[in-house]
Amino acid sequence: MSKAKAVLSSEEEAAKRIQHTAAPGNFLKETMNGDLTMAADLVDLVISESDNPTILDAGCGRGHWVIEMAQKYPQAVVTGLDVKPIDLKDCGDSIPSNCFWRNLDLEGDLGILENSFDVIHVRAVASQIVNFERVVEQLFKALKPHGLLLLVAGEQSFYGPDRLPLPQDQCSTQKAMRLLHEYTLNEGFSIEAYYHWHDWLTGRSDVEKVLSQDVWVPFELGTGTASEMCRHFLLEYTDFMPKACPDVPEFHGENNL
């Protein structure tokens, strides 16, 4: 389990960590020293011990992570799953032959996936899931024996250099994050599911080990590179930002800049 927290830093430091890239997934990747997960060693181990390694990205969005994992593990079959058709037009000819795509609702019946994957990755989907515990239950059934489930979420709050919470609404991004959190709670989504992950997982008799880690993401208050990357990241991963933030025009989409 990993949870990302935004910590205030200088624009120079934040830009150095996040770098200049248009791929939203890299916003998190750069905070993990270039790795695609916070458990790269475990993923390597599980994949190396499987005769027919398989990886699932549950809630894959545009599929950036799926493509990068397929490139990193050419011996594995990597599948991206999302409720919406996967739009791959911006990927060009870079899609590896070991990449596959499925359209399924994570809150629907996933029985067809039972006992299919060595590694399952779930990132930033709780804001659009009503019953996240049921989703986790189904994904466990989709794992092969001794498989690895990676749960990743972002805490929608900001911290200072002392890692104490900052006062609210010091910039448009901070305000948008607060409004998004309130909106998703009011709509009945499981945005705070990560508070319960540890209890859910440690309470299961079929779980061998539970590891958790906080990831501190450098961020600056203002309109610099890091702020813009965060804005693009939110617009990419959350369809209802305009509804959640009606009075924050920066989060209404590209045409509203």
C-alpha positions as protocol buffer text, in pm:
chain_id: "A"
residue {
  index: 1
  type: MET
  ca { x: 0 y: 0 z: 0 }
}
residue {
  index: 2
  type: SER
  ca { x: 125 y: 348 z: -82 }
}
residue {
  index: 3
  type: LYS
  ca { x: -20 y: 688 z: -1 }
}
residue {
  index: 4
  type: ALA
  ca { x: 108 y: 1007 z: -165 }
}
residue {
  index: 5
  type: LYS
  ca { x: 119 y: 1332 z: 33 }
}
residue {
  index: 6
  type: ALA
  ca { x: 199 y: 1675 z: -111 }
}
residue {
  index: 7
  type: VAL
  ca { x: 470 y: 1859 z: 81 }
}
residue {
  index: 8
  type: LEU
  ca { x: 557 y: 2224 z: 21 }
}
residue {
  index: 9
  type: SER
  ca { x: 893 y: 2289 z: -143 }
}
residue {
  index: 10
  type: SER
  ca { x: 1054 y: 2545 z: -369 }
}
residue {
  index: 11
  type: GLU
  ca { x: 955 y: 2553 z: -737 }
}
residue {
  index: 12
  type: GLU
  ca { x: 1316 y: 2467 z: -825 }
}
residue {
  index: 13
  type: GLU
  ca { x: 1315 y: 2154 z: -608 }
}
residue {
  index: 14
  type: ALA
  ca { x: 969 y: 2047 z: -722 }
}
residue {
  index: 15
  type: ALA
  ca { x: 1051 y: 2095 z: -1090 }
}
residue {
  index: 16
  type: LYS
  ca { x: 1376 y: 1904 z: -1047 }
}
residue {
  index: 17
  type: ARG
  ca { x: 1189 y: 1605 z: -901 }
}
residue {
  index: 18
  type: ILE
  ca { x: 890 y: 1611 z: -1133 }
}
residue {
  index: 19
  type: GLN
  ca { x: 1082 y: 1720 z: -1445 }
}
residue {
  index: 20
  type: HIS
  ca { x: 926 y: 1839 z: -1771 }
}
residue {
  index: 21
  type: THR
  ca { x: 695 y: 1572 z: -1908 }
}
residue {
  index: 22
  type: ALA
  ca { x: 345 y: 1567 z: -2053 }
}
residue {
  index: 23
  type: ALA
  ca { x: 256 y: 1213 z: -1936 }
}
residue {
  index: 24
  type: PRO
  ca { x: 39 y: 1243 z: -1622 }
}
residue {
  index: 25
  type: GLY
  ca { x: 161 y: 911 z: -1480 }
}
residue {
  index: 26
  type: ASN
  ca { x: 514 y: 1055 z: -1463 }
}
residue {
  index: 27
  type: PHE
  ca { x: 392 y: 1304 z: -1203 }
}
residue {
  index: 28
  type: LEU
  ca { x: 403 y: 1014 z: -956 }
}
residue {
  index: 29
  type: LYS
  ca { x: 680 y: 821 z: -1128 }
}
residue {
  index: 30
  type: GLU
  ca { x: 932 y: 1100 z: -1076 }
}
residue {
  index: 31
  type: THR
  ca { x: 860 y: 1103 z: -701 }
}
residue {
  index: 32
  type: MET
  ca { x: 947 y: 731 z: -693 }
}
residue {
  index: 33
  type: ASN
  ca { x: 1297 y: 781 z: -837 }
}
residue {
  index: 34
  type: GLY
  ca { x: 1184 y: 668 z: -1181 }
}
residue {
  index: 35
  type: ASP
  ca { x: 1027 y: 340 z: -1067 }
}
residue {
  index: 36
  type: LEU
  ca { x: 676 y: 245 z: -1177 }
}
residue {
  index: 37
  type: THR
  ca { x: 576 y: 122 z: -830 }
}
residue {
  index: 38
  type: MET
  ca { x: 688 y: 167 z: -470 }
}
residue {
  index: 39
  type: ALA
  ca { x: 745 y: -209 z: -454 }
}
residue {
  index: 40
  type: ALA
  ca { x: 967 y: -264 z: -758 }
}
residue {
  index: 41
  type: ASP
  ca { x: 1175 y: -534 z: -586 }
}
residue {
  index: 42
  type: LEU
  ca { x: 861 y: -730 z: -492 }
}
residue {
  index: 43
  type: VAL
  ca { x: 722 y: -698 z: -844 }
}
residue {
  index: 44
  type: ASP
  ca { x: 1053 y: -822 z: -987 }
}
residue {
  index: 45
  type: LEU
  ca { x: 1046 y: -1122 z: -750 }
}
residue {
  index: 46
  type: VAL
  ca { x: 686 y: -1219 z: -826 }
}
residue {
  index: 47
  type: ILE
  ca { x: 736 y: -1186 z: -1202 }
}
residue {
  index: 48
  type: SER
  ca { x: 1062 y: -1385 z: -1195 }
}
residue {
  index: 49
  type: GLU
  ca { x: 898 y: -1674 z: -1006 }
}
residue {
  index: 50
  type: SER
  ca { x: 598 y: -1705 z: -1239 }
}
residue {
  index: 51
  type: ASP
  ca { x: 602 y: -1943 z: -1536 }
}
residue {
  index: 52
  type: ASN
  ca { x: 355 y: -1720 z: -1723 }
}
residue {
  index: 53
  type: PRO
  ca { x: 376 y: -1375 z: -1560 }
}
residue {
  index: 54
  type: THR
  ca { x: 68 y: -1155 z: -1583 }
}
residue {
  index: 55
  type: ILE
  ca { x: 8 y: -798 z: -1465 }
}
residue {
  index: 56
  type: LEU
  ca { x: -321 y: -606 z: -1436 }
}
residue {
  index: 57
  type: ASP
  ca { x: -371 y: -231 z: -1403 }
}
residue {
  index: 58
  type: ALA
  ca { x: -724 y: -202 z: -1261 }
}
residue {
  index: 59
  type: GLY
  ca { x: -861 y: 138 z: -1358 }
}
residue {
  index: 60
  type: CYS
  ca { x: -589 y: 211 z: -1613 }
}
residue {
  index: 61
  type: GLY
  ca { x: -720 y: 539 z: -1758 }
}
residue {
  index: 62
  type: ARG
  ca { x: -524 y: 617 z: -2075 }
}
residue {
  index: 63
  type: GLY
  ca { x: -292 y: 324 z: -2024 }
}
residue {
  index: 64
  type: HIS
  ca { x: 44 y: 497 z: -1971 }
}
residue {
  index: 65
  type: TRP
  ca { x: 139 y: 272 z: -1678 }
}
residue {
  index: 66
  type: VAL
  ca { x: 33 y: -41 z: -1869 }
}
residue {
  index: 67
  type: ILE
  ca { x: 256 y: 46 z: -2164 }
}
residue {
  index: 68
  type: GLU
  ca { x: 558 y: 126 z: -1946 }
}
residue {
  index: 69
  type: MET
  ca { x: 516 y: -196 z: -1747 }
}
residue {
  index: 70
  type: ALA
  ca { x: 489 y: -397 z: -2070 }
}
residue {
  index: 71
  type: GLN
  ca { x: 814 y: -237 z: -2186 }
}
residue {
  index: 72
  type: LYS
  ca { x: 986 y: -310 z: -1856 }
}
residue {
  index: 73
  type: TYR
  ca { x: 861 y: -670 z: -1838 }
}
residue {
  index: 74
  type: PRO
  ca { x: 851 y: -801 z: -2198 }
}
residue {
  index: 75
  type: GLN
  ca { x: 816 y: -1155 z: -2063 }
}
residue {
  index: 76
  type: ALA
  ca { x: 482 y: -1066 z: -1899 }
}
residue {
  index: 77
  type: VAL
  ca { x: 133 y: -1017 z: -2037 }
}
residue {
  index: 78
  type: VAL
  ca { x: 19 y: -675 z: -1914 }
}
residue {
  index: 79
  type: THR
  ca { x: -352 y: -590 z: -1921 }
}
residue {
  index: 80
  type: GLY
  ca { x: -517 y: -253 z: -1871 }
}
residue {
  index: 81
  type: LEU
  ca { x: -874 y: -259 z: -1743 }
}
residue {
  index: 82
  type: ASP
  ca { x: -1111 y: 36 z: -1735 }
}
residue {
  index: 83
  type: VAL
  ca { x: -1484 y: 101 z: -1747 }
}
residue {
  index: 84
  type: LYS
  ca { x: -1432 y: 329 z: -2048 }
}
residue {
  index: 85
  type: PRO
  ca { x: -1282 y: 238 z: -2387 }
}
residue {
  index: 86
  type: ILE
  ca { x: -906 y: 297 z: -2376 }
}
residue {
  index: 87
  type: ASP
  ca { x: -805 y: 596 z: -2589 }
}
residue {
  index: 88
  type: LEU
  ca { x: -461 y: 511 z: -2727 }
}
residue {
  index: 89
  type: LYS
  ca { x: -436 y: 776 z: -2997 }
}
residue {
  index: 90
  type: ASP
  ca { x: -162 y: 965 z: -2811 }
}
residue {
  index: 91
  type: CYS
  ca { x: 52 y: 651 z: -2774 }
}
residue {
  index: 92
  type: GLY
  ca { x: 144 y: 629 z: -3142 }
}
residue {
  index: 93
  type: ASP
  ca { x: 327 y: 311 z: -3239 }
}
residue {
  index: 94
  type: SER
  ca { x: 485 y: 265 z: -2897 }
}
residue {
  index: 95
  type: ILE
  ca { x: 235 y: 4 z: -2771 }
}
residue {
  index: 96
  type: PRO
  ca { x: 421 y: -323 z: -2700 }
}
residue {
  index: 97
  type: SER
  ca { x: 282 y: -650 z: -2834 }
}
residue {
  index: 98
  type: ASN
  ca { x: 241 y: -784 z: -2478 }
}
residue {
  index: 99
  type: CYS
  ca { x: -14 y: -509 z: -2397 }
}
residue {
  index: 100
  type: PHE
  ca { x: -384 y: -593 z: -2386 }
}
residue {
  index: 101
  type: TRP
  ca { x: -699 y: -400 z: -2292 }
}
residue {
  index: 102
  type: ARG
  ca { x: -1036 y: -487 z: -2141 }
}
residue {
  index: 103
  type: ASN
  ca { x: -1347 y: -281 z: -2073 }
}
residue {
  index: 104
  type: LEU
  ca { x: -1496 y: -387 z: -1739 }
}
residue {
  index: 105
  type: ASP
  ca { x: -1654 y: -206 z: -1446 }
}
residue {
  index: 106
  type: LEU
  ca { x: -1449 y: -262 z: -1129 }
}
residue {
  index: 107
  type: GLU
  ca { x: -1774 y: -253 z: -932 }
}
residue {
  index: 108
  type: GLY
  ca { x: -1933 y: -514 z: -1157 }
}
residue {
  index: 109
  type: ASP
  ca { x: -1877 y: -888 z: -1162 }
}
residue {
  index: 110
  type: LEU
  ca { x: -1507 y: -964 z: -1213 }
}
residue {
  index: 111
  type: GLY
  ca { x: -1545 y: -1341 z: -1186 }
}
residue {
  index: 112
  type: ILE
  ca { x: -1408 y: -1383 z: -1536 }
}
residue {
  index: 113
  type: LEU
  ca { x: -1069 y: -1263 z: -1405 }
}
residue {
  index: 114
  type: GLU
  ca { x: -1042 y: -1510 z: -1117 }
}
residue {
  index: 115
  type: ASN
  ca { x: -694 y: -1657 z: -1055 }
}
residue {
  index: 116
  type: SER
  ca { x: -547 y: -1473 z: -1355 }
}
residue {
  index: 117
  type: PHE
  ca { x: -279 y: -1226 z: -1240 }
}
residue {
  index: 118
  type: ASP
  ca { x: 52 y: -1231 z: -1056 }
}
residue {
  index: 119
  type: VAL
  ca { x: 49 y: -855 z: -994 }
}
residue {
  index: 120
  type: ILE
  ca { x: -253 y: -623 z: -971 }
}
residue {
  index: 121
  type: HIS
  ca { x: -202 y: -247 z: -953 }
}
residue {
  index: 122
  type: VAL
  ca { x: -480 y: -8 z: -842 }
}
residue {
  index: 123
  type: ARG
  ca { x: -405 y: 364 z: -834 }
}
residue {
  index: 124
  type: ALA
  ca { x: -618 y: 674 z: -782 }
}
residue {
  index: 125
  type: VAL
  ca { x: -955 y: 509 z: -848 }
}
residue {
  index: 126
  type: ALA
  ca { x: -1129 y: 537 z: -508 }
}
residue {
  index: 127
  type: SER
  ca { x: -1273 y: 878 z: -599 }
}
residue {
  index: 128
  type: GLN
  ca { x: -1491 y: 704 z: -857 }
}
residue {
  index: 129
  type: ILE
  ca { x: -1573 y: 383 z: -665 }
}
residue {
  index: 130
  type: VAL
  ca { x: -1869 y: 351 z: -428 }
}
residue {
  index: 131
  type: ASN
  ca { x: -1781 y: 23 z: -255 }
}
residue {
  index: 132
  type: PHE
  ca { x: -1403 y: -2 z: -261 }
}
residue {
  index: 133
  type: GLU
  ca { x: -1391 y: -289 z: -13 }
}
residue {
  index: 134
  type: ARG
  ca { x: -1594 y: -504 z: -253 }
}
residue {
  index: 135
  type: VAL
  ca { x: -1356 y: -412 z: -536 }
}
residue {
  index: 136
  type: VAL
  ca { x: -1058 y: -521 z: -323 }
}
residue {
  index: 137
  type: GLU
  ca { x: -1237 y: -849 z: -246 }
}
residue {
  index: 138
  type: GLN
  ca { x: -1286 y: -919 z: -616 }
}
residue {
  index: 139
  type: LEU
  ca { x: -930 y: -826 z: -704 }
}
residue {
  index: 140
  type: PHE
  ca { x: -800 y: -1070 z: -444 }
}
residue {
  index: 141
  type: LYS
  ca { x: -991 y: -1344 z: -627 }
}
residue {
  index: 142
  type: ALA
  ca { x: -825 y: -1230 z: -952 }
}
residue {
  index: 143
  type: LEU
  ca { x: -479 y: -1285 z: -803 }
}
residue {
  index: 144
  type: LYS
  ca { x: -290 y: -1608 z: -853 }
}
residue {
  index: 145
  type: PRO
  ca { x: -159 y: -1782 z: -537 }
}
residue {
  index: 146
  type: HIS
  ca { x: 123 y: -1574 z: -382 }
}
residue {
  index: 147
  type: GLY
  ca { x: 26 y: -1282 z: -606 }
}
residue {
  index: 148
  type: LEU
  ca { x: 89 y: -915 z: -526 }
}
residue {
  index: 149
  type: LEU
  ca { x: -180 y: -646 z: -487 }
}
residue {
  index: 150
  type: LEU
  ca { x: -55 y: -285 z: -511 }
}
residue {
  index: 151
  type: LEU
  ca { x: -297 y: -22 z: -376 }
}
residue {
  index: 152
  type: VAL
  ca { x: -201 y: 344 z: -432 }
}
residue {
  index: 153
  type: ALA
  ca { x: -392 y: 657 z: -330 }
}
residue {
  index: 154
  type: GLY
  ca { x: -325 y: 1027 z: -297 }
}
residue {
  index: 155
  type: GLU
  ca { x: -416 y: 1215 z: 17 }
}
residue {
  index: 156
  type: GLN
  ca { x: -599 y: 1531 z: -88 }
}
residue {
  index: 157
  type: SER
  ca { x: -428 y: 1770 z: 149 }
}
residue {
  index: 158
  type: PHE
  ca { x: -105 y: 1967 z: 166 }
}
residue {
  index: 159
  type: TYR
  ca { x: 178 y: 1978 z: 419 }
}
residue {
  index: 160
  type: GLY
  ca { x: 454 y: 2227 z: 494 }
}
residue {
  index: 161
  type: PRO
  ca { x: 830 y: 2157 z: 505 }
}
residue {
  index: 162
  type: ASP
  ca { x: 778 y: 2050 z: 868 }
}
residue {
  index: 163
  type: ARG
  ca { x: 522 y: 1797 z: 738 }
}
residue {
  index: 164
  type: LEU
  ca { x: 241 y: 1959 z: 935 }
}
residue {
  index: 165
  type: PRO
  ca { x: -87 y: 2034 z: 749 }
}
residue {
  index: 166
  type: LEU
  ca { x: -104 y: 2372 z: 576 }
}
residue {
  index: 167
  type: PRO
  ca { x: -399 y: 2610 z: 618 }
}
residue {
  index: 168
  type: GLN
  ca { x: -664 y: 2558 z: 350 }
}
residue {
  index: 169
  type: ASP
  ca { x: -697 y: 2731 z: 13 }
}
residue {
  index: 170
  type: GLN
  ca { x: -359 y: 2902 z: -22 }
}
residue {
  index: 171
  type: CYS
  ca { x: -363 y: 2836 z: -396 }
}
residue {
  index: 172
  type: SER
  ca { x: -613 y: 2720 z: -660 }
}
residue {
  index: 173
  type: THR
  ca { x: -477 y: 2364 z: -663 }
}
residue {
  index: 174
  type: GLN
  ca { x: -511 y: 2331 z: -287 }
}
residue {
  index: 175
  type: LYS
  ca { x: -866 y: 2467 z: -304 }
}
residue {
  index: 176
  type: ALA
  ca { x: -952 y: 2233 z: -591 }
}
residue {
  index: 177
  type: MET
  ca { x: -823 y: 1933 z: -395 }
}
residue {
  index: 178
  type: ARG
  ca { x: -1038 y: 2027 z: -96 }
}
residue {
  index: 179
  type: LEU
  ca { x: -1347 y: 2078 z: -310 }
}
residue {
  index: 180
  type: LEU
  ca { x: -1284 y: 1750 z: -492 }
}
residue {
  index: 181
  type: HIS
  ca { x: -1261 y: 1566 z: -161 }
}
residue {
  index: 182
  type: GLU
  ca { x: -1586 y: 1717 z: -37 }
}
residue {
  index: 183
  type: TYR
  ca { x: -1763 y: 1649 z: -367 }
}
residue {
  index: 184
  type: THR
  ca { x: -1664 y: 1284 z: -385 }
}
residue {
  index: 185
  type: LEU
  ca { x: -1769 y: 1224 z: -24 }
}
residue {
  index: 186
  type: ASN
  ca { x: -2107 y: 1388 z: -85 }
}
residue {
  index: 187
  type: GLU
  ca { x: -2154 y: 1176 z: -399 }
}
residue {
  index: 188
  type: GLY
  ca { x: -2097 y: 860 z: -197 }
}
residue {
  index: 189
  type: PHE
  ca { x: -1758 y: 761 z: -338 }
}
residue {
  index: 190
  type: SER
  ca { x: -1489 y: 583 z: -133 }
}
residue {
  index: 191
  type: ILE
  ca { x: -1237 y: 867 z: -139 }
}
residue {
  index: 192
  type: GLU
  ca { x: -1129 y: 790 z: 220 }
}
residue {
  index: 193
  type: ALA
  ca { x: -1102 y: 414 z: 166 }
}
residue {
  index: 194
  type: TYR
  ca { x: -727 y: 421 z: 227 }
}
residue {
  index: 195
  type: TYR
  ca { x: -793 y: 482 z: 597 }
}
residue {
  index: 196
  type: HIS
  ca { x: -929 y: 127 z: 611 }
}
residue {
  index: 197
  type: TRP
  ca { x: -685 y: -58 z: 384 }
}
residue {
  index: 198
  type: HIS
  ca { x: -462 y: -186 z: 663 }
}
residue {
  index: 199
  type: ASP
  ca { x: -754 y: -325 z: 865 }
}
residue {
  index: 200
  type: TRP
  ca { x: -911 y: -485 z: 556 }
}
residue {
  index: 201
  type: LEU
  ca { x: -590 y: -655 z: 453 }
}
residue {
  index: 202
  type: THR
  ca { x: -457 y: -764 z: 793 }
}
residue {
  index: 203
  type: GLY
  ca { x: -798 y: -908 z: 871 }
}
residue {
  index: 204
  type: ARG
  ca { x: -779 y: -1153 z: 580 }
}
residue {
  index: 205
  type: SER
  ca { x: -655 y: -1507 z: 643 }
}
residue {
  index: 206
  type: ASP
  ca { x: -525 y: -1536 z: 285 }
}
residue {
  index: 207
  type: VAL
  ca { x: -287 y: -1238 z: 308 }
}
residue {
  index: 208
  type: GLU
  ca { x: 75 y: -1333 z: 374 }
}
residue {
  index: 209
  type: LYS
  ca { x: 214 y: -984 z: 444 }
}
residue {
  index: 210
  type: VAL
  ca { x: 95 y: -622 z: 441 }
}
residue {
  index: 211
  type: LEU
  ca { x: 342 y: -340 z: 371 }
}
residue {
  index: 212
  type: SER
  ca { x: 256 y: 29 z: 370 }
}
residue {
  index: 213
  type: GLN
  ca { x: 449 y: 343 z: 281 }
}
residue {
  index: 214
  type: ASP
  ca { x: 386 y: 717 z: 259 }
}
residue {
  index: 215
  type: VAL
  ca { x: 532 y: 900 z: -41 }
}
residue {
  index: 216
  type: TRP
  ca { x: 597 y: 1271 z: 2 }
}
residue {
  index: 217
  type: VAL
  ca { x: 545 y: 1457 z: -325 }
}
residue {
  index: 218
  type: PRO
  ca { x: 729 y: 1794 z: -353 }
}
residue {
  index: 219
  type: PHE
  ca { x: 501 y: 2081 z: -443 }
}
residue {
  index: 220
  type: GLU
  ca { x: 504 y: 2459 z: -453 }
}
residue {
  index: 221
  type: LEU
  ca { x: 222 y: 2709 z: -398 }
}
residue {
  index: 222
  type: GLY
  ca { x: 190 y: 2915 z: -712 }
}
residue {
  index: 223
  type: THR
  ca { x: 175 y: 2867 z: -1087 }
}
residue {
  index: 224
  type: GLY
  ca { x: 508 y: 2705 z: -1164 }
}
residue {
  index: 225
  type: THR
  ca { x: 594 y: 2377 z: -1335 }
}
residue {
  index: 226
  type: ALA
  ca { x: 501 y: 2153 z: -1043 }
}
residue {
  index: 227
  type: SER
  ca { x: 166 y: 2324 z: -991 }
}
residue {
  index: 228
  type: GLU
  ca { x: 84 y: 2289 z: -1361 }
}
residue {
  index: 229
  type: MET
  ca { x: 179 y: 1921 z: -1357 }
}
residue {
  index: 230
  type: CYS
  ca { x: -54 y: 1863 z: -1062 }
}
residue {
  index: 231
  type: ARG
  ca { x: -335 y: 2042 z: -1245 }
}
residue {
  index: 232
  type: HIS
  ca { x: -287 y: 1824 z: -1554 }
}
residue {
  index: 233
  type: PHE
  ca { x: -271 y: 1515 z: -1335 }
}
residue {
  index: 234
  type: LEU
  ca { x: -606 y: 1594 z: -1171 }
}
residue {
  index: 235
  type: LEU
  ca { x: -775 y: 1678 z: -1502 }
}
residue {
  index: 236
  type: GLU
  ca { x: -643 y: 1354 z: -1651 }
}
residue {
  index: 237
  type: TYR
  ca { x: -752 y: 1123 z: -1372 }
}
residue {
  index: 238
  type: THR
  ca { x: -1076 y: 1285 z: -1254 }
}
residue {
  index: 239
  type: ASP
  ca { x: -1360 y: 1347 z: -1499 }
}
residue {
  index: 240
  type: PHE
  ca { x: -1575 y: 1554 z: -1267 }
}
residue {
  index: 241
  type: MET
  ca { x: -1332 y: 1831 z: -1167 }
}
residue {
  index: 242
  type: PRO
  ca { x: -1556 y: 2099 z: -1330 }
}
residue {
  index: 243
  type: LYS
  ca { x: -1852 y: 1984 z: -1118 }
}
residue {
  index: 244
  type: ALA
  ca { x: -1646 y: 1961 z: -802 }
}
residue {
  index: 245
  type: CYS
  ca { x: -1476 y: 2300 z: -851 }
}
residue {
  index: 246
  type: PRO
  ca { x: -1723 y: 2532 z: -1026 }
}
residue {
  index: 247
  type: ASP
  ca { x: -1550 y: 2846 z: -897 }
}
residue {
  index: 248
  type: VAL
  ca { x: -1193 y: 2732 z: -977 }
}
residue {
  index: 249
  type: PRO
  ca { x: -1168 y: 2786 z: -1357 }
}
residue {
  index: 250
  type: GLU
  ca { x: -816 y: 2640 z: -1377 }
}
residue {
  index: 251
  type: PHE
  ca { x: -974 y: 2298 z: -1324 }
}
residue {
  index: 252
  type: HIS
  ca { x: -1242 y: 2316 z: -1590 }
}
residue {
  index: 253
  type: GLY
  ca { x: -1021 y: 2173 z: -1864 }
}
residue {
  index: 254
  type: GLU
  ca { x: -770 y: 2293 z: -2121 }
}
residue {
  index: 255
  type: ASN
  ca { x: -1010 y: 2536 z: -2290 }
}
residue {
  index: 256
  type: ASN
  ca { x: -1057 y: 2733 z: -1972 }
}
residue {
  index: 257
  type: LEU
  ca { x: -694 y: 2836 z: -1922 }
}
